[in-house]
C-alpha positions as a LaTeX table, in Angstrom:
\begin{tabular}{lrrr}
\hline
Residue & $x$ (\AA) & $y$ (\AA) & $z$ (\AA) \\
\hline
Met1 & 120.63 & 101.53 & 105.51 \\
Asn2 & 120.77 & 98.73 & 102.92 \\
Lys3 & 118.10 & 98.23 & 100.29 \\
Phe4 & 116.65 & 95.08 & 101.89 \\
Leu5 & 116.07 & 96.87 & 105.20 \\
Lys6 & 114.55 & 99.87 & 103.43 \\
Arg7 & 112.32 & 97.55 & 101.43 \\
Thr8 & 111.20 & 95.70 & 104.56 \\
Ile9 & 110.42 & 98.85 & 106.55 \\
Thr10 & 108.58 & 100.51 & 103.67 \\
Gly11 & 106.64 & 97.34 & 102.85 \\
Thr12 & 105.62 & 96.88 & 106.48 \\
Ile13 & 104.44 & 100.49 & 106.83 \\
Leu14 & 102.53 & 100.28 & 103.55 \\
Ala15 & 100.89 & 96.97 & 104.49 \\
Leu16 & 99.87 & 98.21 & 107.96 \\
Thr17 & 98.49 & 101.44 & 106.50 \\
Leu18 & 96.36 & 99.59 & 103.95 \\
Trp19 & 95.29 & 97.08 & 106.63 \\
Tyr20 & 94.06 & 99.92 & 108.86 \\
Ile21 & 92.26 & 101.70 & 106.03 \\
Phe22 & 90.61 & 98.48 & 104.86 \\
Phe23 & 89.46 & 97.14 & 108.22 \\
Cys24 & 89.13 & 100.19 & 110.48 \\
Ala25 & 88.28 & 103.21 & 108.34 \\
Pro26 & 85.04 & 104.01 & 106.49 \\
Ile27 & 84.78 & 102.25 & 103.11 \\
Ile28 & 85.14 & 105.48 & 101.15 \\
Tyr29 & 88.63 & 106.04 & 102.61 \\
Leu30 & 90.09 & 103.11 & 100.67 \\
Ser31 & 88.53 & 104.37 & 97.45 \\
Ile32 & 90.03 & 107.81 & 98.13 \\
Thr33 & 93.40 & 106.13 & 98.75 \\
Phe34 & 93.21 & 104.31 & 95.42 \\
Leu35 & 92.25 & 107.56 & 93.68 \\
Ala36 & 95.13 & 109.43 & 95.33 \\
Ile37 & 97.62 & 106.75 & 94.26 \\
Leu38 & 96.27 & 106.87 & 90.71 \\
Leu39 & 96.64 & 110.65 & 90.60 \\
Trp40 & 100.21 & 110.36 & 91.86 \\
Ile41 & 100.99 & 107.75 & 89.20 \\
Leu42 & 99.47 & 109.86 & 86.42 \\
Thr43 & 101.21 & 113.07 & 87.44 \\
Gln44 & 104.55 & 111.82 & 88.80 \\
Glu45 & 105.30 & 108.35 & 87.39 \\
Trp46 & 103.45 & 107.61 & 84.16 \\
Ala47 & 105.06 & 110.51 & 82.31 \\
Asn48 & 108.47 & 109.02 & 83.15 \\
Leu49 & 107.53 & 105.97 & 81.09 \\
Phe50 & 105.77 & 107.77 & 78.24 \\
Lys51 & 105.91 & 111.40 & 77.26 \\
Pro52 & 102.41 & 112.94 & 77.12 \\
Ser53 & 103.18 & 114.12 & 73.60 \\
Thr54 & 103.39 & 110.54 & 72.28 \\
Phe55 & 100.44 & 108.79 & 70.63 \\
Leu56 & 100.93 & 105.63 & 72.71 \\
Phe57 & 100.56 & 107.65 & 75.94 \\
Trp58 & 96.99 & 108.66 & 75.09 \\
Ile59 & 96.05 & 105.22 & 73.75 \\
Leu60 & 97.41 & 103.23 & 76.69 \\
Thr61 & 96.63 & 105.54 & 79.63 \\
Pro62 & 92.84 & 104.86 & 79.85 \\
Ile63 & 93.53 & 101.10 & 79.84 \\
Tyr64 & 96.63 & 101.13 & 82.01 \\
Pro65 & 96.96 & 102.52 & 84.64 \\
Ile66 & 93.49 & 104.12 & 84.92 \\
Leu67 & 91.22 & 101.09 & 84.35 \\
Pro68 & 92.71 & 98.83 & 87.08 \\
Phe69 & 92.18 & 101.54 & 89.70 \\
Ile70 & 88.60 & 102.09 & 88.54 \\
Phe71 & 88.04 & 98.36 & 89.02 \\
Leu72 & 89.59 & 98.49 & 92.51 \\
Ile73 & 87.31 & 101.37 & 93.48 \\
Leu74 & 84.24 & 99.56 & 92.11 \\
Leu75 & 85.16 & 96.37 & 93.98 \\
Asn76 & 85.64 & 98.39 & 97.15 \\
Gln77 & 82.35 & 100.25 & 96.91 \\
Asn78 & 80.37 & 97.01 & 96.50 \\
Pro79 & 79.85 & 95.37 & 99.93 \\
Ser80 & 79.58 & 91.94 & 98.30 \\
Ser81 & 82.92 & 92.12 & 96.50 \\
Arg82 & 84.97 & 94.31 & 98.84 \\
Phe83 & 86.60 & 91.34 & 100.59 \\
Leu84 & 88.09 & 90.25 & 97.24 \\
Ile85 & 90.49 & 93.20 & 97.46 \\
Phe86 & 91.98 & 91.68 & 100.62 \\
Ile87 & 92.22 & 88.26 & 98.97 \\
Met88 & 93.89 & 89.74 & 95.90 \\
Phe89 & 96.46 & 91.75 & 97.83 \\
Leu90 & 97.21 & 88.80 & 100.12 \\
Ile91 & 98.04 & 86.63 & 97.11 \\
Val92 & 99.95 & 89.29 & 95.16 \\
Ala93 & 101.95 & 90.55 & 98.16 \\
Ser94 & 102.87 & 87.00 & 99.18 \\
Phe95 & 103.88 & 86.18 & 95.61 \\
Asp96 & 106.05 & 89.31 & 95.41 \\
Thr97 & 107.66 & 88.65 & 98.80 \\
Gly98 & 108.34 & 84.98 & 98.14 \\
Gly99 & 109.66 & 85.74 & 94.68 \\
Tyr100 & 112.00 & 88.43 & 95.99 \\
Leu101 & 113.37 & 86.40 & 98.91 \\
Val102 & 113.82 & 83.11 & 97.06 \\
Gly103 & 115.10 & 84.76 & 93.90 \\
Lys104 & 117.61 & 86.84 & 95.84 \\
Thr105 & 118.78 & 83.82 & 97.85 \\
Ile106 & 119.01 & 80.98 & 95.34 \\
Gly107 & 117.81 & 82.45 & 92.04 \\
Lys108 & 119.85 & 81.20 & 89.10 \\
Tyr109 & 117.74 & 80.43 & 86.04 \\
Lys110 & 116.46 & 83.59 & 84.34 \\
Ile111 & 112.92 & 83.76 & 82.96 \\
Ile112 & 113.05 & 86.92 & 80.83 \\
Pro113 & 116.65 & 88.17 & 81.02 \\
Lys114 & 116.26 & 90.80 & 78.31 \\
Ile115 & 113.28 & 92.43 & 80.02 \\
Ser116 & 113.86 & 91.76 & 83.72 \\
Pro117 & 117.18 & 90.02 & 84.40 \\
Lys118 & 116.53 & 89.58 & 88.13 \\
Lys119 & 113.43 & 87.43 & 87.67 \\
Thr120 & 114.23 & 83.74 & 88.03 \\
Trp121 & 112.31 & 80.47 & 87.92 \\
Glu122 & 113.33 & 79.80 & 91.51 \\
Gly123 & 111.85 & 83.13 & 92.56 \\
Phe124 & 108.68 & 82.52 & 90.57 \\
Phe125 & 108.01 & 79.14 & 92.17 \\
Gly126 & 109.02 & 80.46 & 95.59 \\
Gly127 & 106.45 & 83.24 & 95.18 \\
Cys128 & 103.76 & 80.76 & 94.15 \\
Ile129 & 104.49 & 78.57 & 97.18 \\
Leu130 & 104.33 & 81.48 & 99.65 \\
Ala131 & 101.11 & 82.73 & 98.03 \\
Leu132 & 99.54 & 79.27 & 98.44 \\
Ile133 & 100.72 & 79.03 & 102.04 \\
Ser134 & 99.29 & 82.48 & 102.82 \\
Ile135 & 95.86 & 81.97 & 101.25 \\
Leu136 & 95.42 & 78.44 & 102.62 \\
Thr137 & 96.51 & 79.55 & 106.10 \\
Tyr138 & 93.98 & 82.37 & 105.93 \\
Arg139 & 91.23 & 79.94 & 104.90 \\
Phe140 & 92.03 & 77.52 & 107.70 \\
Leu141 & 92.17 & 80.33 & 110.28 \\
Met142 & 88.72 & 81.38 & 109.08 \\
Asn143 & 87.61 & 77.74 & 109.43 \\
Arg144 & 86.73 & 77.62 & 105.74 \\
Thr145 & 88.07 & 74.47 & 104.09 \\
Glu146 & 85.69 & 74.16 & 101.13 \\
Asn147 & 86.67 & 74.82 & 97.49 \\
Leu148 & 90.37 & 74.26 & 98.25 \\
Ile149 & 91.21 & 72.90 & 94.80 \\
Leu150 & 89.54 & 75.88 & 93.12 \\
Ile151 & 91.29 & 78.25 & 95.51 \\
Ile152 & 94.68 & 76.71 & 94.70 \\
Ile153 & 94.00 & 77.07 & 90.96 \\
Ile154 & 92.80 & 80.68 & 91.32 \\
Thr155 & 95.84 & 81.52 & 93.46 \\
Leu156 & 98.22 & 80.15 & 90.85 \\
Ile157 & 96.38 & 82.00 & 88.06 \\
Thr158 & 96.63 & 85.21 & 90.10 \\
Cys159 & 100.36 & 84.62 & 90.55 \\
Leu160 & 100.76 & 84.27 & 86.78 \\
Ile161 & 98.77 & 87.44 & 86.16 \\
Ser162 & 100.78 & 89.30 & 88.80 \\
Phe163 & 104.00 & 88.14 & 87.15 \\
Ala164 & 102.68 & 89.37 & 83.79 \\
Gly165 & 101.94 & 92.78 & 85.30 \\
Asp166 & 105.43 & 92.97 & 86.79 \\
Ala167 & 107.01 & 91.93 & 83.49 \\
Phe168 & 104.90 & 94.46 & 81.56 \\
Glu169 & 106.06 & 97.34 & 83.73 \\
Ser170 & 109.66 & 96.10 & 83.48 \\
Trp171 & 109.27 & 96.19 & 79.70 \\
Leu172 & 107.94 & 99.75 & 79.84 \\
Lys173 & 110.88 & 100.81 & 82.00 \\
Arg174 & 113.29 & 99.15 & 79.58 \\
Leu175 & 111.78 & 101.13 & 76.72 \\
Ser176 & 112.12 & 104.34 & 78.71 \\
Lys177 & 115.58 & 103.42 & 80.06 \\
Ile178 & 114.70 & 104.08 & 83.69 \\
Lys179 & 115.19 & 101.90 & 86.77 \\
Asp180 & 112.16 & 102.95 & 88.84 \\
Ser181 & 108.97 & 104.83 & 88.06 \\
Ser182 & 109.70 & 107.19 & 90.99 \\
Tyr183 & 111.36 & 107.12 & 94.41 \\
Ile184 & 108.44 & 107.76 & 96.76 \\
Leu185 & 108.73 & 104.30 & 98.37 \\
Pro186 & 112.28 & 103.70 & 99.69 \\
Gly187 & 113.58 & 100.31 & 98.62 \\
His188 & 110.70 & 99.79 & 96.20 \\
Gly189 & 110.74 & 102.75 & 93.83 \\
Gly190 & 107.34 & 104.13 & 92.90 \\
Phe191 & 103.75 & 103.02 & 93.35 \\
Met192 & 103.80 & 101.45 & 89.89 \\
Asp193 & 106.84 & 99.40 & 90.87 \\
Arg194 & 105.00 & 98.18 & 93.96 \\
Leu195 & 101.52 & 97.72 & 92.47 \\
Asp196 & 102.25 & 96.55 & 88.91 \\
Gly197 & 101.19 & 92.96 & 89.63 \\
Ala198 & 98.15 & 94.07 & 91.64 \\
Met199 & 96.99 & 96.31 & 88.79 \\
Phe200 & 96.84 & 93.36 & 86.41 \\
Ala201 & 95.26 & 91.13 & 89.08 \\
Ala202 & 92.58 & 93.77 & 89.75 \\
Val203 & 91.30 & 93.36 & 86.19 \\
Phe204 & 91.03 & 89.59 & 86.66 \\
Phe205 & 89.27 & 89.90 & 90.03 \\
Tyr206 & 86.82 & 92.49 & 88.72 \\
Ile207 & 85.86 & 90.58 & 85.57 \\
Phe208 & 85.36 & 87.31 & 87.44 \\
Gln209 & 84.09 & 88.77 & 90.71 \\
Gly210 & 80.80 & 86.83 & 90.61 \\
Phe211 & 82.60 & 83.50 & 90.40 \\
Leu212 & 85.31 & 84.50 & 92.88 \\
Ile213 & 82.73 & 85.60 & 95.46 \\
Thr214 & 81.12 & 82.15 & 95.41 \\
Val215 & 84.52 & 80.43 & 95.73 \\
Phe216 & 85.96 & 82.53 & 98.56 \\
Arg217 & 82.81 & 83.14 & 100.60 \\
\hline
\end{tabular}
């Protein structure tokens, strides 16, 4: 089975699982899922990037990866902000998918070749376009056409933040000389490899949740 097929199957299963937990299960289940993923990252993946004996490990760990997951849990437990998690993952997942497909197909011009040589400008803009298509389609299906300019701006900002999260984890892996944080997700690597952009975006969505709620409601 080639990597693209593995990536597609794993991504589909992961997306459907999160969809079911978000929409069909009790609210606490998603918080438990976030907590379980965080525990896996801390025990199985984070130590691959930094040895627990290093000073930087203890300085960085409370900020990243712990803080983004705390923010996700807090957003989830608040009925007013819970829907922002869906919005965030819709944008980030679309950006990742578009970036991967366009970059793999026609990607030529590298953005940060020394840190992540596979990231291209074509992939970046392809990801932004798919993210915009996804969020605007969702809004129109929900018959909500107000605040479109703000939504476009927020979507593009989220794409930039997601890219920064991806680049940051790529930099950490470069320092540690590893390809993936783990191999739990076939075709993707570890949870950090899959959620690096979402972890950065979670901080943005939590800090500005009051404003984002008024825009996306």
